[in-house]
Each structure stands twice: as C-alpha cells, then as structure tokens.
Amino acid sequence: MTSLLIKRITNDKPHSIAEVGAALEAEAPETPVACLNWPQHPYCPKVSFRIGHIQAELWLKFYVEEERIRALETRVHGEVYKDSAVEFFLSFDKKNYYNFECNCIGTPHLAYGPSRENRTFIPLPLMGQLTTLPSLGKQPFAEKPGGFKWTLTARIPVTCFTFHTLTSLSGVQATANFYKVGSGLTVPHYVTWSPVRTPKPSYHCPEFFGDIRFE
C-alpha cells in the first residue's frame, strides 16, 4: 500500500501564495507521480509534488514536464481534466471523497461524493477562498507542442472540505491519490501516485487510494 506523511509546515506566519511554494520547497519532500496503469496510454510526463499543511490550510505544489500542453477551461468546476491538469483526491472515511482538479492555468474544480456519477460541487463562495498560482499564467490557450515545464501551487483552506467539520489537519489520517491527466490532448495520458487497477483509465476509485497521515 502506498503511504505518505504530510509535513506540518513549521513557519506559521501568514503566507502569500508565492510564499506557500517556497515554504513547501524548504520543508516538504518531493514525491513522484509515475505509475502507468494502462498499457494503451504509454506516454508518461515527468510529474512530482510537494504537500504540507499549516493551521487550517492544505498546501500543494505540482511540478510537470510534458511534450504538449493545453489550457482551454476557464470555468470553476469545468472540465479541467481535458486540459493539461493535475489532481488530488482525498477521502476522510474511505467511502466519500473530495476531488480537487486544476489545469495548468489554475482553473480549479472541487467536488464531493461517493463515485464519479454522484458529485456535489463545493459552493462558489467557498471556492473563492481557494487560491492557485500557475507558472504559465491564467490566460487560456489551445494545444501546443514543443516541450514544457510548469508548476501549479494550490492553497486549500479546510473550509473547502465543507462536508467535514475540520479546524485543523494535524493528526488526521486519510486516504488519497495524486494524478496527472490530459484526456483531451492529441496524446492523452493518465499517470497516478498510487497504482489503480482498472481495465481503463479511472481516477474515481477510492479503493485504490494510498494511506496518508497529516503530521
């Protein structure tokens, strides 16, 4: 079983979103996302992340190197998975889970439920508390080749996990998976942190999440 300890960031001063990324690089280890689970999709971009938490916020920074990128979705809760996107799925009870998805220009998607079909979007006022910092900027663009490196930093307050009453993540045990996706690209790809054993690509599989523990 894949497992991960999520560090508590010791510098607890107020941080800007840019400082979030720097704090993660100073204190959180880099973890690869490198599982290719479906032979029909052999392309594997280079992907890793750092994750941490502070007080009542979850911090996350993805690092991506890939051959082609696309960023067309600008709607909150839109179909960001069709773009060059990274994802973090989190379950506190091994049944229902939150799916945080974000394309490479920082457009977020966050919902909750027990399966792919039964999702409830996090209300937009709460989504306004979630911040992202994409290294590519926030303007949409069509697919382009050439080889690219980009990062995505996200700051998610526990208030966004609105179906749970959380004041802090310290000591919380949960399950999760981290993903890279680009289902609408010329060469679709699907890469995971914890292995997923399904016949075709599917990320909505909490039974394959790895164990995580918040320090």
Short mmCIF file of N, CA, C and O in Angstrom, two decimals, residues 135-183:
data_model
loop_
_atom_site.label_atom_id
_atom_site.label_comp_id
_atom_site.label_asym_id
_atom_site.label_seq_id
_atom_site.Cartn_x
_atom_site.Cartn_y
_atom_site.Cartn_z
N SER A 135 2.45 28.69 -12.96
CA SER A 135 3.63 29.36 -13.52
C SER A 135 3.40 29.82 -14.95
O SER A 135 4.11 30.70 -15.44
N LEU A 136 2.41 29.25 -15.63
CA LEU A 136 2.13 29.62 -17.02
C LEU A 136 1.18 30.80 -17.15
O LEU A 136 0.82 31.20 -18.26
N GLY A 137 0.76 31.39 -16.04
CA GLY A 137 -0.22 32.45 -16.10
C GLY A 137 -1.63 31.90 -16.17
O GLY A 137 -1.83 30.68 -16.12
N LYS A 138 -2.61 32.77 -16.33
CA LYS A 138 -4.01 32.34 -16.26
C LYS A 138 -4.80 32.55 -17.55
O LYS A 138 -6.02 32.38 -17.58
N GLN A 139 -4.12 32.87 -18.65
CA GLN A 139 -4.81 33.05 -19.92
C GLN A 139 -4.94 31.71 -20.65
O GLN A 139 -3.97 30.96 -20.76
N PRO A 140 -6.13 31.39 -21.18
CA PRO A 140 -6.31 30.10 -21.87
C PRO A 140 -5.57 30.05 -23.20
O PRO A 140 -5.29 31.08 -23.81
N PHE A 141 -5.26 28.83 -23.64
CA PHE A 141 -4.61 28.64 -24.94
C PHE A 141 -4.91 27.25 -25.46
O PHE A 141 -5.17 26.31 -24.69
N ALA A 142 -4.88 27.11 -26.79
CA ALA A 142 -5.10 25.82 -27.44
C ALA A 142 -3.85 24.96 -27.30
O ALA A 142 -2.76 25.43 -26.92
N GLU A 143 -4.00 23.69 -27.63
CA GLU A 143 -2.87 22.77 -27.51
C GLU A 143 -1.67 23.23 -28.33
O GLU A 143 -1.82 23.70 -29.46
N LYS A 144 -0.50 23.10 -27.74
CA LYS A 144 0.73 23.42 -28.46
C LYS A 144 1.85 22.45 -28.07
O LYS A 144 1.95 22.04 -26.92
N PRO A 145 2.67 22.07 -29.07
CA PRO A 145 3.78 21.15 -28.82
C PRO A 145 5.06 21.92 -28.53
O PRO A 145 5.11 23.14 -28.65
N GLY A 146 6.08 21.17 -28.15
CA GLY A 146 7.39 21.80 -28.02
C GLY A 146 8.17 21.43 -26.78
O GLY A 146 9.36 21.70 -26.69
N GLY A 147 7.54 20.83 -25.80
CA GLY A 147 8.22 20.50 -24.55
C GLY A 147 8.09 21.66 -23.58
O GLY A 147 8.52 22.77 -23.86
N PHE A 148 7.49 21.40 -22.42
CA PHE A 148 7.20 22.48 -21.47
C PHE A 148 7.45 22.03 -20.03
O PHE A 148 7.28 20.86 -19.70
N LYS A 149 7.83 22.98 -19.20
CA LYS A 149 7.91 22.77 -17.77
C LYS A 149 6.98 23.78 -17.10
O LYS A 149 6.99 24.95 -17.45
N TRP A 150 6.18 23.31 -16.15
CA TRP A 150 5.32 24.22 -15.43
C TRP A 150 5.06 23.73 -14.00
O TRP A 150 5.27 22.56 -13.70
N THR A 151 4.65 24.66 -13.16
CA THR A 151 4.29 24.31 -11.79
C THR A 151 2.90 24.86 -11.48
O THR A 151 2.43 25.81 -12.11
N LEU A 152 2.28 24.26 -10.49
CA LEU A 152 0.97 24.72 -10.03
C LEU A 152 0.97 24.64 -8.51
O LEU A 152 1.14 23.56 -7.94
N THR A 153 0.82 25.77 -7.87
CA THR A 153 0.73 25.83 -6.41
C THR A 153 -0.73 26.07 -6.02
O THR A 153 -1.40 26.92 -6.62
N ALA A 154 -1.20 25.34 -5.02
CA ALA A 154 -2.58 25.49 -4.56
C ALA A 154 -2.60 25.60 -3.04
O ALA A 154 -1.84 24.93 -2.33
N ARG A 155 -3.51 26.44 -2.59
CA ARG A 155 -3.71 26.64 -1.16
C ARG A 155 -5.18 26.40 -0.88
O ARG A 155 -6.04 27.15 -1.37
N ILE A 156 -5.49 25.34 -0.15
CA ILE A 156 -6.87 24.92 0.05
C ILE A 156 -7.22 25.00 1.54
O ILE A 156 -6.73 24.20 2.35
N PRO A 157 -8.05 25.95 1.95
CA PRO A 157 -8.46 26.01 3.36
C PRO A 157 -9.39 24.85 3.69
O PRO A 157 -10.13 24.36 2.81
N VAL A 158 -9.36 24.40 4.95
CA VAL A 158 -10.20 23.26 5.32
C VAL A 158 -11.69 23.59 5.20
O VAL A 158 -12.53 22.68 5.13
N THR A 159 -12.04 24.87 5.13
CA THR A 159 -13.44 25.23 4.93
C THR A 159 -13.96 24.73 3.58
O THR A 159 -15.17 24.53 3.42
N CYS A 160 -13.05 24.50 2.63
CA CYS A 160 -13.48 23.95 1.34
C CYS A 160 -13.90 22.49 1.47
O CYS A 160 -14.61 21.97 0.60
N PHE A 161 -13.44 21.81 2.52
CA PHE A 161 -13.89 20.44 2.78
C PHE A 161 -15.16 20.54 3.62
O PHE A 161 -15.23 20.11 4.76
N THR A 162 -16.17 21.12 2.99
CA THR A 162 -17.35 21.59 3.71
C THR A 162 -18.22 20.48 4.29
O THR A 162 -19.05 20.73 5.16
N PHE A 163 -18.04 19.25 3.82
CA PHE A 163 -18.83 18.14 4.34
C PHE A 163 -18.20 17.52 5.58
O PHE A 163 -18.69 16.51 6.10
N HIS A 164 -17.11 18.11 6.05
CA HIS A 164 -16.46 17.70 7.29
C HIS A 164 -16.22 18.93 8.15
O HIS A 164 -15.97 20.01 7.62
N THR A 165 -16.30 18.75 9.45
CA THR A 165 -16.04 19.85 10.38
C THR A 165 -14.59 19.75 10.83
O THR A 165 -14.25 18.99 11.74
N LEU A 166 -13.72 20.49 10.17
CA LEU A 166 -12.30 20.45 10.46
C LEU A 166 -11.82 21.83 10.88
O LEU A 166 -12.14 22.82 10.22
N THR A 167 -11.09 21.90 11.97
CA THR A 167 -10.44 23.15 12.36
C THR A 167 -8.94 23.06 12.13
O THR A 167 -8.26 24.08 12.06
N SER A 168 -8.42 21.84 11.99
CA SER A 168 -7.00 21.61 11.75
C SER A 168 -6.84 20.24 11.10
O SER A 168 -7.67 19.35 11.30
N LEU A 169 -5.76 20.08 10.34
CA LEU A 169 -5.47 18.77 9.75
C LEU A 169 -4.47 17.98 10.58
O LEU A 169 -4.21 16.81 10.28
N SER A 170 -3.92 18.57 11.61
CA SER A 170 -2.90 17.89 12.42
C SER A 170 -3.42 16.58 13.00
O SER A 170 -4.49 16.54 13.62
N GLY A 171 -2.68 15.50 12.75
CA GLY A 171 -3.03 14.19 13.28
C GLY A 171 -4.09 13.45 12.50
O GLY A 171 -4.39 12.28 12.82
N VAL A 172 -4.65 14.05 11.47
CA VAL A 172 -5.72 13.40 10.70
C VAL A 172 -5.13 12.29 9.83
O VAL A 172 -4.09 12.48 9.18
N GLN A 173 -5.78 11.14 9.80
CA GLN A 173 -5.41 10.06 8.89
C GLN A 173 -6.49 9.96 7.81
O GLN A 173 -7.67 10.08 8.09
N ALA A 174 -6.05 9.73 6.58
CA ALA A 174 -6.98 9.72 5.46
C ALA A 174 -6.41 8.84 4.36
O ALA A 174 -5.39 8.17 4.54
N THR A 175 -7.07 8.83 3.22
CA THR A 175 -6.55 8.16 2.02
C THR A 175 -6.62 9.15 0.86
O THR A 175 -7.44 10.07 0.87
N ALA A 176 -5.75 8.94 -0.13
CA ALA A 176 -5.68 9.92 -1.21
C ALA A 176 -4.98 9.34 -2.42
O ALA A 176 -4.34 8.28 -2.35
N ASN A 177 -5.10 10.05 -3.53
CA ASN A 177 -4.28 9.77 -4.70
C ASN A 177 -3.97 11.09 -5.40
O ASN A 177 -4.72 12.07 -5.26
N PHE A 178 -2.88 11.10 -6.12
CA PHE A 178 -2.41 12.26 -6.86
C PHE A 178 -2.30 11.84 -8.33
O PHE A 178 -1.80 10.74 -8.62
N TYR A 179 -2.72 12.73 -9.23
CA TYR A 179 -2.81 12.35 -10.63
C TYR A 179 -2.27 13.44 -11.56
O TYR A 179 -2.31 14.62 -11.25
N LYS A 180 -1.84 12.99 -12.72
CA LYS A 180 -1.62 13.87 -13.88
C LYS A 180 -2.52 13.36 -14.99
O LYS A 180 -2.61 12.14 -15.20
N VAL A 181 -3.15 14.29 -15.70
CA VAL A 181 -4.09 13.89 -16.75
C VAL A 181 -4.05 14.89 -17.88
O VAL A 181 -3.65 16.04 -17.72
N GLY A 182 -4.47 14.44 -19.04
CA GLY A 182 -4.62 15.28 -20.22
C GLY A 182 -5.47 14.54 -21.22
O GLY A 182 -5.01 14.17 -22.29
N SER A 183 -6.73 14.30 -20.86
CA SER A 183 -7.56 13.41 -21.67
C SER A 183 -7.98 14.02 -23.01
O SER A 183 -8.37 13.31 -23.92
#
